[in-house]
Amino acid sequence: MHQEIITRFNSLKEKQLSIDITRGKPDSDQLDLSNALIDISIPNESEDGADLRNYGETFGILEARKLGSELLNAPIDNVLAFEHSSLLLTYQTVLANFLFAESKPWKDIKNPKFICPVPGFDRHFMMLDDFGIEAIPVPLHDDGIDLEEFSNILKSKEDIVGMLCVPRHSNPSGEIYSDENLLELFRIGSQFSDKFLFLFDHAYLIHDFLPSKEQRPLWELAVEAGVEDQTVVTTSFSKVTFGGGGISFYASSGGSLDLIKKVRTTMIICPDKLNQKRHVEFFKDADSVKAHMQKHAELIRPKFEIAYSYLEKLPDECGNFSRPTGGYFITYCTNKAIATKVVELCKRLGVLITPAGSTFPHNNDPKNSVIRLAPTYVSKDDLADAMEVFTVAVEIAHHNLEV
Ligand SMILES: Cc1ncc(COP(=O)(O)O)c(C=O)c1O
């Protein structure tokens, strides 16, 4: 049996594969869905007469803000429309608080800390690192953050200034936070401090590829909990239309809304209003954005199914894997502390996987067990090869075989 695994390893080596499944990116057939955007003709003016070609409309054109307001279920006064990505807006939010937070700028706090569910998005951890903000990991369950641990961290650590999470189809393990979890999170966090920032990167707001758990709009929950001044929700069209060529949305209120306006007013003369208009002309309304996302779903779902068909063949003793209903990732958790070894073996066979550990702050996965798989960006044939490699690598590492 072990000899058979080694033979499979050796024959895969002969194939000299070169496949990269490190990042969750749309494949070109998904990008083609939005090609009409490139040549769409638009007027020179926004709905309320702003010249789209000029400076001005610092916080987004009216019709883009309306679209954002529909998608985020937040009043238009609370919604700004920007450019590029949710990651950029997340970064700008941290920057704004770092420099100017109302009570005390975070730069003046000796060792500011954020609570971050793990596993999480590597770029979030890198971003916090840039600011010298310590990311304190908290476990993530099917219905959201471990609230007991969340509460314990707030009681036991000093200088916690906020939390950052992906509340729907969490990157990488795919959880959809329940309404109850979010309401309780808001209650505990706001009781701790009325300056505690709830920062949500809602990158996968509309990225279901299978029927998904119901989730009330985040903004509605924040309002119900009375924490909208402490809440920031960002999202973007990076995986709706074009990476870096989409538009982004920001929902917040009170001091938090003022802060983003303050930093952006110094930093950016105005968003790309022509691109905002193009997007609004292309989609018209939130329903048509959702219909467009169904087309993405049809292209993405079969790739997840291919990946599962391989993972299902792995014996349960090796580990287990997530079956998300949306987003871009599958998480495989090994039962033994072998994630690094598995990733190394895949590399030897020409398949690049997100480095082990990168879904934890400072690349520190205490169990060395979490592996992120990103099945969307490669062809189905390449994905099948990559998954074959992955399963062989898991078995080799699990049985500690010499290859
Ligand atoms: C949680 C999360 N946020 C942000 C991004 C980047 O997307 P955006 O371009 O919207 O920032 C990704 C993509 O990999 C992501 O997984």
Coordinates of C-alpha atoms and ligand atoms in Angstrom, one line a residue:
M1 CA 0.0 0.0 0.0
H2 CA 2.8 2.4 0.9
Q3 CA 4.8 1.3 -2.1
E4 CA 1.8 2.2 -4.3
I5 CA 1.8 5.7 -2.9
I6 CA 5.5 6.1 -3.6
T7 CA 5.0 4.8 -7.1
R8 CA 2.3 7.4 -7.7
F9 CA 4.6 10.1 -6.3
N10 CA 7.4 9.0 -8.7
S11 CA 5.1 8.9 -11.8
L12 CA 3.7 12.4 -10.9
K13 CA 7.3 13.6 -10.7
E14 CA 7.8 12.5 -14.3
K15 CA 4.9 14.6 -15.4
Q16 CA 7.0 17.8 -14.6
L17 CA 3.9 19.7 -13.7
S18 CA 3.9 23.5 -13.2
I19 CA 0.6 24.5 -11.5
D20 CA -0.1 27.4 -9.1
I21 CA -3.1 27.1 -6.8
T22 CA -1.8 29.6 -4.2
R23 CA -4.2 32.5 -4.7
G24 CA -8.0 32.7 -4.9
K25 CA -8.4 34.4 -8.2
P26 CA -11.1 34.2 -10.9
D27 CA -10.2 32.2 -14.0
S28 CA -10.3 33.9 -17.4
D29 CA -13.8 32.5 -18.3
Q30 CA -15.1 34.4 -15.2
L31 CA -13.4 37.6 -16.3
D32 CA -14.9 37.2 -19.7
L33 CA -18.4 37.6 -18.1
S34 CA -17.6 41.3 -17.6
N35 CA -15.9 42.0 -21.0
A36 CA -18.8 44.2 -22.1
L37 CA -17.8 46.7 -19.3
I38 CA -14.6 47.6 -21.2
D39 CA -16.4 49.2 -24.2
I40 CA -19.6 50.3 -22.5
S41 CA -20.5 53.8 -23.5
I42 CA -21.4 56.2 -20.7
P43 CA -22.4 59.9 -20.5
N44 CA -20.0 62.5 -19.2
E45 CA -22.2 63.3 -16.2
S46 CA -23.6 61.5 -13.2
E47 CA -27.2 61.3 -12.4
D48 CA -27.1 64.5 -10.5
G49 CA -24.9 66.4 -13.0
A50 CA -21.4 65.9 -11.7
D51 CA -18.8 65.8 -14.5
L52 CA -17.4 62.3 -14.3
R53 CA -14.2 63.3 -16.1
N54 CA -13.2 65.9 -13.5
Y55 CA -12.1 66.2 -9.9
G56 CA -14.9 66.1 -7.3
E57 CA -17.4 63.6 -5.8
T58 CA -14.7 62.6 -3.4
F59 CA -17.0 60.0 -1.8
G60 CA -18.4 58.4 -4.9
I61 CA -21.0 59.3 -7.5
L62 CA -24.6 59.2 -6.4
E63 CA -25.7 56.2 -8.5
A64 CA -22.7 54.1 -7.3
R65 CA -23.5 54.9 -3.7
K66 CA -27.1 53.9 -4.4
L67 CA -25.9 50.5 -5.7
G68 CA -23.6 50.1 -2.7
S69 CA -26.5 51.0 -0.4
E70 CA -28.7 48.3 -2.0
L71 CA -25.9 45.7 -1.8
L72 CA -25.0 46.4 1.8
N73 CA -28.6 47.2 2.9
A74 CA -27.4 50.4 4.5
P75 CA -28.8 53.9 4.0
I76 CA -27.1 55.9 1.3
D77 CA -25.9 58.4 3.8
N78 CA -23.8 55.7 5.4
V79 CA -22.4 54.3 2.2
L80 CA -19.5 55.7 0.2
A81 CA -18.4 54.3 -3.2
F82 CA -14.7 54.1 -4.0
E83 CA -12.2 52.3 -6.2
H84 CA -10.2 49.1 -6.4
S85 CA -10.6 46.7 -3.5
S86 CA -12.0 46.0 -0.1
L87 CA -8.5 45.3 1.0
L88 CA -7.5 48.9 0.2
L89 CA -10.4 50.3 2.2
T90 CA -9.6 48.0 5.1
Y91 CA -6.0 49.2 5.0
Q92 CA -7.2 52.9 4.9
T93 CA -9.5 52.3 7.8
V94 CA -6.7 51.0 9.9
L95 CA -4.5 53.8 8.8
A96 CA -7.1 56.4 9.6
N97 CA -7.5 55.1 13.1
F98 CA -3.7 54.7 13.5
L99 CA -3.2 58.4 12.8
F100 CA -6.4 60.0 14.1
A101 CA -8.6 57.7 16.2
E102 CA -10.9 59.9 18.2
S103 CA -10.1 58.7 21.8
K104 CA -6.4 58.1 21.2
P105 CA -4.7 57.5 17.8
W106 CA -3.5 53.9 17.7
K107 CA 0.0 55.1 17.0
D108 CA 0.1 56.5 20.5
I109 CA -0.8 53.2 22.1
K110 CA 2.3 51.2 23.1
N111 CA 1.2 47.8 21.9
P112 CA -2.2 48.0 20.1
K113 CA -3.9 44.7 19.4
F114 CA -6.6 43.4 17.1
I115 CA -8.6 40.2 17.6
C116 CA -8.6 38.1 14.4
P117 CA -10.3 34.8 13.9
V118 CA -8.1 32.0 12.7
P119 CA -7.5 30.6 10.2
G120 CA -7.7 33.9 8.4
F121 CA -6.6 36.0 5.4
D122 CA -2.9 36.3 5.2
R123 CA -3.0 39.8 3.8
H124 CA -5.0 41.0 6.9
F125 CA -2.2 39.7 9.1
M126 CA 0.5 41.3 6.9
M127 CA -1.4 44.6 7.0
L128 CA -1.7 44.6 10.8
D129 CA 2.0 43.8 11.0
D130 CA 2.8 46.9 8.9
F131 CA 1.2 49.0 11.6
G132 CA 2.8 47.1 14.5
I133 CA -0.6 46.0 15.6
E134 CA -0.5 42.6 17.2
A135 CA -3.1 40.1 15.9
I136 CA -4.5 38.0 18.7
P137 CA -6.0 34.8 17.2
V138 CA -9.4 33.6 18.3
P139 CA -10.8 30.3 17.1
L140 CA -13.5 30.3 14.4
H141 CA -16.5 27.9 14.6
D142 CA -19.2 27.0 12.0
D143 CA -21.4 29.9 13.2
G144 CA -18.6 32.4 13.7
I145 CA -16.1 33.6 16.3
D146 CA -15.6 31.6 19.6
L147 CA -17.4 34.2 21.8
E148 CA -16.1 32.8 25.1
E149 CA -12.6 33.1 23.9
F150 CA -13.3 36.5 22.4
S151 CA -14.6 37.7 25.8
N152 CA -11.6 36.2 27.7
I153 CA -9.2 37.9 25.4
L154 CA -10.9 41.3 26.0
K155 CA -10.7 40.7 29.7
S156 CA -7.1 39.5 29.8
K157 CA -5.2 41.7 27.3
E158 CA -4.6 45.4 27.3
D159 CA -4.9 47.9 24.5
I160 CA -7.2 45.9 22.2
V161 CA -8.5 48.4 19.7
G162 CA -10.7 46.2 17.4
M163 CA -11.3 43.1 15.4
L164 CA -11.1 42.2 11.8
C165 CA -12.9 39.3 10.1
V166 CA -14.6 38.1 6.9
P167 CA -18.1 37.4 8.1
R168 CA -19.4 35.5 5.0
H169 CA -17.5 32.6 3.3
S170 CA -14.6 33.4 5.6
N171 CA -11.2 33.1 3.9
P172 CA -10.0 30.3 4.0
S173 CA -12.4 28.0 5.8
G174 CA -15.8 29.3 4.4
E175 CA -17.8 30.0 7.6
I176 CA -20.9 32.1 7.5
Y177 CA -21.3 33.9 10.8
S178 CA -24.8 33.5 12.3
D179 CA -26.9 36.5 13.2
E180 CA -26.8 35.4 16.8
N181 CA -23.0 35.2 16.8
L182 CA -22.7 38.6 15.3
L183 CA -25.2 40.3 17.7
E184 CA -23.4 38.7 20.7
L185 CA -20.1 39.8 19.2
F186 CA -21.4 43.4 19.0
R187 CA -22.8 43.2 22.5
I188 CA -19.5 41.9 24.1
G189 CA -17.2 44.2 22.1
S190 CA -19.3 47.4 22.7
Q191 CA -19.6 46.6 26.4
F192 CA -15.8 46.3 26.5
S193 CA -15.4 49.8 24.9
D194 CA -17.5 52.2 22.9
K195 CA -14.3 52.8 20.8
F196 CA -13.7 49.1 19.9
L197 CA -13.8 48.9 16.1
F198 CA -15.7 46.1 14.4
L199 CA -14.0 45.9 11.0
F200 CA -15.6 43.6 8.4
D201 CA -14.0 42.7 5.2
H202 CA -17.2 41.6 3.3
A203 CA -15.2 40.4 0.3
Y204 CA -17.5 37.5 -0.3
L205 CA -20.8 39.2 0.3
I206 CA -22.4 37.9 -2.9
H207 CA -20.1 35.1 -3.8
D208 CA -22.4 32.0 -3.1
F209 CA -22.0 29.1 -5.5
L210 CA -24.4 26.8 -3.6
P211 CA -27.5 27.6 -1.5
S212 CA -26.0 29.2 1.6
K213 CA -27.0 29.8 5.2
E214 CA -29.3 32.9 5.6
Q215 CA -27.5 35.9 7.1
R216 CA -29.2 39.2 7.9
P217 CA -27.5 42.2 6.4
L218 CA -24.6 43.1 8.6
W219 CA -25.5 46.7 8.7
E220 CA -29.0 45.9 10.0
L221 CA -27.4 43.9 12.8
A222 CA -25.0 46.7 13.7
V223 CA -27.9 49.1 13.9
E224 CA -30.0 46.7 16.0
A225 CA -27.0 46.4 18.4
G226 CA -26.5 50.2 18.4
V227 CA -22.9 49.9 17.3
E228 CA -23.0 51.4 13.8
D229 CA -20.5 54.2 14.8
Q230 CA -18.0 51.5 15.8
T231 CA -18.6 49.4 12.7
V232 CA -17.0 49.5 9.2
V233 CA -18.1 47.2 6.4
T234 CA -16.1 47.1 3.2
T235 CA -16.7 45.2 0.0
S236 CA -15.7 45.3 -3.7
F237 CA -16.3 44.1 -7.2
S238 CA -12.7 42.6 -7.4
K239 CA -14.3 39.1 -7.9
V240 CA -17.4 40.4 -9.6
T241 CA -15.9 42.2 -12.5
F242 CA -12.1 42.8 -12.7
G243 CA -9.4 42.4 -10.0
G244 CA -8.2 45.9 -9.3
G245 CA -10.5 47.2 -11.9
G246 CA -13.8 47.0 -10.0
I247 CA -15.3 49.5 -7.6
S248 CA -15.6 49.2 -3.8
F249 CA -18.1 50.2 -1.1
Y250 CA -17.8 51.4 2.4
A251 CA -20.5 51.5 5.1
S252 CA -20.0 53.2 8.4
S253 CA -21.4 56.0 10.6
G254 CA -20.5 58.8 13.0
G255 CA -16.9 59.1 13.9
S256 CA -15.8 56.1 11.9
L257 CA -17.3 57.6 8.7
D258 CA -15.7 60.9 9.5
L259 CA -12.3 59.3 9.9
I260 CA -12.3 57.6 6.5
K261 CA -13.4 60.8 4.9
K262 CA -10.6 62.7 6.6
V263 CA -7.7 60.4 5.4
R264 CA -9.1 60.0 1.9
T265 CA -9.6 63.7 1.5
T266 CA -5.8 64.2 1.9
M267 CA -4.9 61.0 0.0
I268 CA -7.1 60.9 -3.0
I269 CA -8.5 63.6 -5.2
C270 CA -11.5 61.5 -6.1
P271 CA -12.3 58.0 -7.0
D272 CA -12.4 56.8 -10.7
K273 CA -15.9 58.1 -11.4
L274 CA -15.9 56.9 -15.0
N275 CA -15.4 53.4 -13.8
Q276 CA -18.1 53.8 -11.2
K277 CA -20.5 55.0 -13.9
R278 CA -19.5 52.1 -16.2
H279 CA -20.3 49.6 -13.5
V280 CA -23.6 51.2 -12.7
E281 CA -24.5 51.2 -16.4
F282 CA -23.4 47.6 -16.8
F283 CA -25.4 46.4 -13.8
K284 CA -28.1 48.9 -13.2
D285 CA -29.1 47.4 -9.8
A286 CA -28.3 44.9 -7.1
D287 CA -30.5 42.2 -8.6
S288 CA -28.5 42.2 -11.8
V289 CA -25.2 42.0 -9.8
K290 CA -26.6 38.9 -8.1
A291 CA -27.7 37.4 -11.4
H292 CA -24.1 38.1 -12.7
M293 CA -22.8 36.3 -9.7
Q294 CA -24.8 33.2 -10.6
K295 CA -22.8 33.0 -13.8
H296 CA -19.6 33.0 -11.7
A297 CA -21.1 30.3 -9.5
E298 CA -21.8 28.1 -12.5
L299 CA -18.1 28.3 -13.5
I300 CA -16.7 28.0 -9.9
R301 CA -18.9 25.1 -8.6
P302 CA -17.5 22.4 -10.9
K303 CA -14.0 23.2 -9.8
F304 CA -14.8 22.7 -6.2
E305 CA -16.5 19.5 -7.1
I306 CA -13.3 18.3 -8.9
A307 CA -11.3 19.1 -5.8
Y308 CA -13.8 17.3 -3.5
S309 CA -13.7 14.2 -5.7
Y310 CA -10.0 13.9 -4.9
L311 CA -10.1 14.9 -1.3
E312 CA -12.9 12.3 -0.7
K313 CA -10.5 9.6 -1.6
L314 CA -8.1 10.5 1.2
P315 CA -8.6 8.3 4.3
D316 CA -10.3 10.0 7.2
E317 CA -7.3 9.2 9.4
C318 CA -5.3 11.8 7.3
G319 CA -7.5 14.8 8.0
N320 CA -10.7 16.6 7.0
F321 CA -11.7 19.4 4.6
S322 CA -14.2 22.2 4.4
R323 CA -17.1 22.2 2.0
P324 CA -17.9 25.9 1.7
T325 CA -21.1 27.2 -0.1
G326 CA -19.3 30.2 -1.5
G327 CA -16.0 32.1 -1.6
Y328 CA -12.8 30.9 -3.1
F329 CA -11.1 28.4 -0.9
I330 CA -11.1 24.9 0.6
T331 CA -9.3 24.3 3.8
Y332 CA -7.7 20.9 4.5
C333 CA -6.7 20.2 8.1
T334 CA -4.2 17.4 8.5
N335 CA -4.5 15.2 11.7
K336 CA -0.8 15.1 12.1
A337 CA 1.5 18.2 12.3
I338 CA 2.5 17.9 8.6
A339 CA 1.1 20.9 6.7
T340 CA 4.6 22.3 6.0
K341 CA 5.8 18.9 4.7
V342 CA 2.7 18.5 2.5
V343 CA 3.2 21.9 0.9
E344 CA 6.9 21.1 0.3
L345 CA 6.1 17.7 -1.3
C346 CA 3.6 19.4 -3.6
K347 CA 6.3 21.9 -4.6
R348 CA 8.6 19.1 -5.4
L349 CA 6.0 17.8 -7.8
G350 CA 5.5 21.2 -9.4
V351 CA 2.3 22.3 -7.6
L352 CA 2.4 25.5 -5.6
I353 CA 0.1 25.9 -2.7
T354 CA -0.3 28.8 -0.3
P355 CA 2.6 28.4 2.3
A356 CA 1.6 26.4 5.3
G357 CA 1.0 28.7 8.3
S358 CA 0.1 31.7 6.3
T359 CA -3.5 31.6 7.4
F360 CA -2.2 32.5 11.0
P361 CA -0.6 35.6 12.4
H362 CA 3.2 35.5 11.9
N363 CA 2.8 32.3 9.9
N364 CA 2.4 30.5 13.2
D365 CA -0.1 27.6 12.9
P366 CA 0.4 26.0 16.3
K367 CA -0.7 22.6 15.0
N368 CA 1.0 22.9 11.6
S369 CA -2.2 21.4 10.1
V370 CA -4.1 24.0 8.1
I371 CA -3.6 24.1 4.3
R372 CA -5.5 26.5 2.0
L373 CA -6.4 25.2 -1.5
A374 CA -7.6 27.7 -4.1
P375 CA -9.2 25.7 -6.9
T376 CA -10.6 28.5 -9.1
Y377 CA -7.7 30.0 -11.1
V378 CA -6.6 26.9 -13.0
S379 CA -8.1 24.8 -15.8
K380 CA -10.1 21.7 -14.8
D381 CA -7.3 19.4 -16.1
D382 CA -4.6 21.3 -14.2
L383 CA -6.8 21.3 -11.1
A384 CA -7.3 17.5 -11.3
D385 CA -3.5 17.1 -11.6
A386 CA -2.9 19.5 -8.7
M387 CA -5.4 17.6 -6.5
E388 CA -3.8 14.2 -7.4
V389 CA -0.5 15.7 -6.3
F390 CA -2.0 17.1 -3.1
T391 CA -3.6 13.8 -2.1
V392 CA -0.4 11.8 -2.7
A393 CA 1.6 14.4 -0.8
V394 CA -0.8 14.2 2.2
E395 CA -0.5 10.4 2.3
I396 CA 3.3 10.5 2.0
A397 CA 3.6 13.0 4.8
H398 CA 1.0 11.2 6.9
H399 CA 2.8 7.9 6.8
N400 CA 6.2 9.7 6.9
L401 CA 7.4 7.8 3.8
E402 CA 10.8 8.4 2.2
V403 CA 10.6 9.8 -1.3
Ligands
LIG1 C1 -11.0 38.3 2.7 C2 -10.5 38.9 1.4 N1 -10.5 40.3 1.4 C3 -10.0 40.9 0.3 C4 -9.5 40.2 -0.7 C5 -9.1 40.9 -1.9 O1 -10.2 41.3 -2.5 P1 -10.4 42.8 -2.7 O2 -9.8 43.0 -4.0 O3 -11.9 43.1 -2.7 O4 -9.7 43.5 -1.5 C6 -9.5 38.8 -0.7 C7 -9.0 38.1 -1.9 O5 -8.3 37.2 -1.9 C8 -10.0 38.2 0.4 O6 -10.1 36.8 0.4

